[in-house]
Short mmCIF file of C-alpha atoms in Angstrom, two decimals:
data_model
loop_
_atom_site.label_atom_id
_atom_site.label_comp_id
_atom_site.label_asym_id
_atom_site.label_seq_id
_atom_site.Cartn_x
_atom_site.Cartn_y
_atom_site.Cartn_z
CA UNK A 1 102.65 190.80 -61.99
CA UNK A 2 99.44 188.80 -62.68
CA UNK A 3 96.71 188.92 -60.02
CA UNK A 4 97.65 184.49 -59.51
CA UNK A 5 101.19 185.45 -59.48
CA UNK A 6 101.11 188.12 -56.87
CA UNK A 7 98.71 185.96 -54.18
CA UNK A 8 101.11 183.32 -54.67
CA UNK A 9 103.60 185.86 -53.53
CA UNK A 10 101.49 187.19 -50.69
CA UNK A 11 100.39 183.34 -49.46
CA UNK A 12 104.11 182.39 -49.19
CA UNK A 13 105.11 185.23 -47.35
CA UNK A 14 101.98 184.31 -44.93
CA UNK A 15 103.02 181.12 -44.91
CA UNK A 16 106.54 182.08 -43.56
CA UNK A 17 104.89 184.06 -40.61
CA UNK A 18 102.36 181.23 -39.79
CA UNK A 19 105.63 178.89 -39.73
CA UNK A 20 107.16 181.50 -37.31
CA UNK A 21 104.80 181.95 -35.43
CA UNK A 22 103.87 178.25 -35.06
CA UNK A 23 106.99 177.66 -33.08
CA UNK A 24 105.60 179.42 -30.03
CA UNK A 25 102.28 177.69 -29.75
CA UNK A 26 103.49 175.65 -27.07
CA UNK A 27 106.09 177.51 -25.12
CA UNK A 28 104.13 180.01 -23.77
CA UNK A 29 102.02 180.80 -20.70
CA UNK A 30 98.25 180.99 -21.17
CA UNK A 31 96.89 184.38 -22.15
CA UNK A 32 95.77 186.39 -18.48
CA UNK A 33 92.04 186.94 -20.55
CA UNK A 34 91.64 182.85 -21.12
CA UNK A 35 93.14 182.38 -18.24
CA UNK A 36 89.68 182.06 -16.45
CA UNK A 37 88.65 178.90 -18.83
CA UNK A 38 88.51 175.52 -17.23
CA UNK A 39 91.71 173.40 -18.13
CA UNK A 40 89.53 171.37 -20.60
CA UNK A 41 88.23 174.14 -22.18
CA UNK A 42 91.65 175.89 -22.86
CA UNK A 43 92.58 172.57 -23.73
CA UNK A 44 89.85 171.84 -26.53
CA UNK A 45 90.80 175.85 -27.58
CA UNK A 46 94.52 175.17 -27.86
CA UNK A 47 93.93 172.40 -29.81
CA UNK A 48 91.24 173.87 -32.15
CA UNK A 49 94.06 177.23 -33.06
CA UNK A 50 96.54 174.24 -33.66
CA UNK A 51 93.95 172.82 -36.13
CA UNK A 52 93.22 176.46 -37.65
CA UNK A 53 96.27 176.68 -38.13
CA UNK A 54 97.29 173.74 -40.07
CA UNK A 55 94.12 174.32 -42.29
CA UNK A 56 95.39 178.23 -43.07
CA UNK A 57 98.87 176.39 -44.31
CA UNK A 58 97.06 173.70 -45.89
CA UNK A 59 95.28 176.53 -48.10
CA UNK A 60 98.26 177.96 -49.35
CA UNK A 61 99.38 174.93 -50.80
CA UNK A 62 95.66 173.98 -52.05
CA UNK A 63 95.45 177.39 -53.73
CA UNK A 64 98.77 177.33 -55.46
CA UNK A 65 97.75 174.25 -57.31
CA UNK A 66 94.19 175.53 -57.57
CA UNK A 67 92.81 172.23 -55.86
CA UNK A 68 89.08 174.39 -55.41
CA UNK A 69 88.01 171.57 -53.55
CA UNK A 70 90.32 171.25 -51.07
CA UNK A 71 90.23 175.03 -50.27
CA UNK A 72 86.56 174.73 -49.95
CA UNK A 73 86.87 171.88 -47.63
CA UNK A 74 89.62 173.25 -45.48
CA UNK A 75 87.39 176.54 -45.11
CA UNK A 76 83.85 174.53 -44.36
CA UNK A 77 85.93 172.63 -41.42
CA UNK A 78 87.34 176.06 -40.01
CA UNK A 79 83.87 177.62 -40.49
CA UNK A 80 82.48 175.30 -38.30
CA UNK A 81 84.94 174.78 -35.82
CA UNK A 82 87.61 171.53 -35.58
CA UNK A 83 86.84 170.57 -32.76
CA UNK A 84 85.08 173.11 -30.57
CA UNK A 85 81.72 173.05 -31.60
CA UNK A 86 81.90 169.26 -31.99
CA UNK A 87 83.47 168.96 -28.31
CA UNK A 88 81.62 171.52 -26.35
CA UNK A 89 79.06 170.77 -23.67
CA UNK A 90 76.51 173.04 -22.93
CA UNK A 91 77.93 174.34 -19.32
CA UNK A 92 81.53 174.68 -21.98
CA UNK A 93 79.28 176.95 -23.83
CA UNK A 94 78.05 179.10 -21.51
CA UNK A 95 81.53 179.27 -19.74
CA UNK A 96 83.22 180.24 -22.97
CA UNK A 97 80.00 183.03 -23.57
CA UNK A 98 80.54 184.42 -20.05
CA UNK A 99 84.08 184.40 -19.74
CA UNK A 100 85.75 185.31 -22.64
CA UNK A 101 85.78 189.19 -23.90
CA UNK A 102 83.05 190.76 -25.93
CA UNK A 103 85.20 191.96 -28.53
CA UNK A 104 87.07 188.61 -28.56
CA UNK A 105 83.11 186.97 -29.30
CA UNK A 106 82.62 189.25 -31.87
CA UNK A 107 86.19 188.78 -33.94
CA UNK A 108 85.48 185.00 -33.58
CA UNK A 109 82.21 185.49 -35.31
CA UNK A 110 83.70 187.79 -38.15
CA UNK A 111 86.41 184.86 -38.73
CA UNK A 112 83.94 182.61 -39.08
CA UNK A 113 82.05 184.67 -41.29
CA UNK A 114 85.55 185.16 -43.68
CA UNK A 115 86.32 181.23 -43.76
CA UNK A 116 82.30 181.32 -45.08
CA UNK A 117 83.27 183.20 -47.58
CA UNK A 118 86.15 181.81 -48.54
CA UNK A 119 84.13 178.43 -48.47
CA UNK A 120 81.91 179.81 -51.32
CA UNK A 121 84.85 181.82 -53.46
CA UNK A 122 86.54 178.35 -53.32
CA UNK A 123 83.42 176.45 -55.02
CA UNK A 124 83.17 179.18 -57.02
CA UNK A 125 86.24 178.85 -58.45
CA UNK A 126 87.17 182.21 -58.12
CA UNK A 127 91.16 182.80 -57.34
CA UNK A 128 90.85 186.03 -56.57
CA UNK A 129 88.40 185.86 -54.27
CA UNK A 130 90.17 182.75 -52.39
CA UNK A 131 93.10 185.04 -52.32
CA UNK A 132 91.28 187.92 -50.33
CA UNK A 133 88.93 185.97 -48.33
CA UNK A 134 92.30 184.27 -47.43
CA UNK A 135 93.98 187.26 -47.10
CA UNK A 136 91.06 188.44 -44.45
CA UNK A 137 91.29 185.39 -42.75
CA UNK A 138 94.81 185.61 -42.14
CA UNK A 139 94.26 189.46 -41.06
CA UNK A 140 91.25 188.26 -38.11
CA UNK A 141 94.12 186.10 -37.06
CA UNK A 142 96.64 188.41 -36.35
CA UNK A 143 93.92 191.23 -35.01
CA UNK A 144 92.82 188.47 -32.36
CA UNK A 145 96.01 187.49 -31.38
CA UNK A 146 97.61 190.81 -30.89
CA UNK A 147 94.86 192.15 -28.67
CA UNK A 148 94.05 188.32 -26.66
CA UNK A 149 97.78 187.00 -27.37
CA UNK A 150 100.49 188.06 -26.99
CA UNK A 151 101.78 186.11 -24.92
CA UNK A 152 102.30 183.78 -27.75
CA UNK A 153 103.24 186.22 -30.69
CA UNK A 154 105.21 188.69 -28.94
CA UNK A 155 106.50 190.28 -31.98
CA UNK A 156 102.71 191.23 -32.41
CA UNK A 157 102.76 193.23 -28.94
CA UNK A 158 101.33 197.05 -30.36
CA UNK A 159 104.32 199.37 -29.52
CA UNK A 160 103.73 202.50 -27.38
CA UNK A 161 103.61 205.39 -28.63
CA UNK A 162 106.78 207.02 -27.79
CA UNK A 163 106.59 210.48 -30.31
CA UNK A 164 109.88 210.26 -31.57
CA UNK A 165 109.32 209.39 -35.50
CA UNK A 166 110.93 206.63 -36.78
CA UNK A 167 111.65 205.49 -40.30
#
């Protein structure tokens, strides 16, 4: 299969788990580790994931048609934030810096870093690099929300070790 051919393959199955998962953005409880946000600032974070998300789904389409331009602008918005940098006050800021998990800080940063890079592969016109920095992208995603939220994507609750193998 060509290299185009086969990230087409892998963004559509993506797609179908973004679209899965999409369906349980609102119909959960807020995650126990966010929990300790101030209703506006869970608020302005809810809506900024909803916003992520549309822009990850808006890529796949962009890429397939190889609008460059698109992808790059889709990736320059998530790379500096929707709406949470734009939003935030300073006191937001610190709450969000001293509430909110080291390791959760530091897998926002490294997403941010990925939609960077996909920002430049895009205006590079490079298709395989939109496909992996894509493909890293979508892999932050799913590290962050099965350690911070579960809650949400149960299906991406780690399972316990039980030792019995299983095929």
């Amino acid at each position: 299969m060509r290299p185009v051919a086969t990230s087409i393959a892998t963004f559509l199955a993506i797609f179908m788990s973004l679209s899965i998962h999409a369906e349980n953005v609102h119909k959960q409880e807020e995650n126990p580790g966010i929990e300790a946000l101030s209703p506006a600032l869970r608020a302005l974070l809810t809506k900024e994931m909803l916003a992520i998300q549309t822009g990850m789904m808006s890529v796949i389409q962009a890429y397939a048609a190889g609008n460059w331009n698109e992808i790059e602008t889709i990736a320059h918005n998530i790379k500096n934030s929707y709406i949470l940098k734009q939003s935030l006050t300073d006191e937001q800021i610190h709450e969000l810096h001293t509430s909110l998990p080291a390791l959760f800080i530091k897998q926002d940063q490294q997403f941010h870093y990925y939609s960077g890079m996909l920002e430049h592969a895009a205006s590079m016109h490079k298709p395989e690099l939109v496909g992996f920095y894509f493909s890293r992208l979508n892999e932050a995603c799913i590290s962050c929300h099965s350690q911070f939220a579960t809650h949400r994507f149960p299906a991406l609750t780690p399972e316990k070790n039980t030792g019995e193998h299983k095929h």
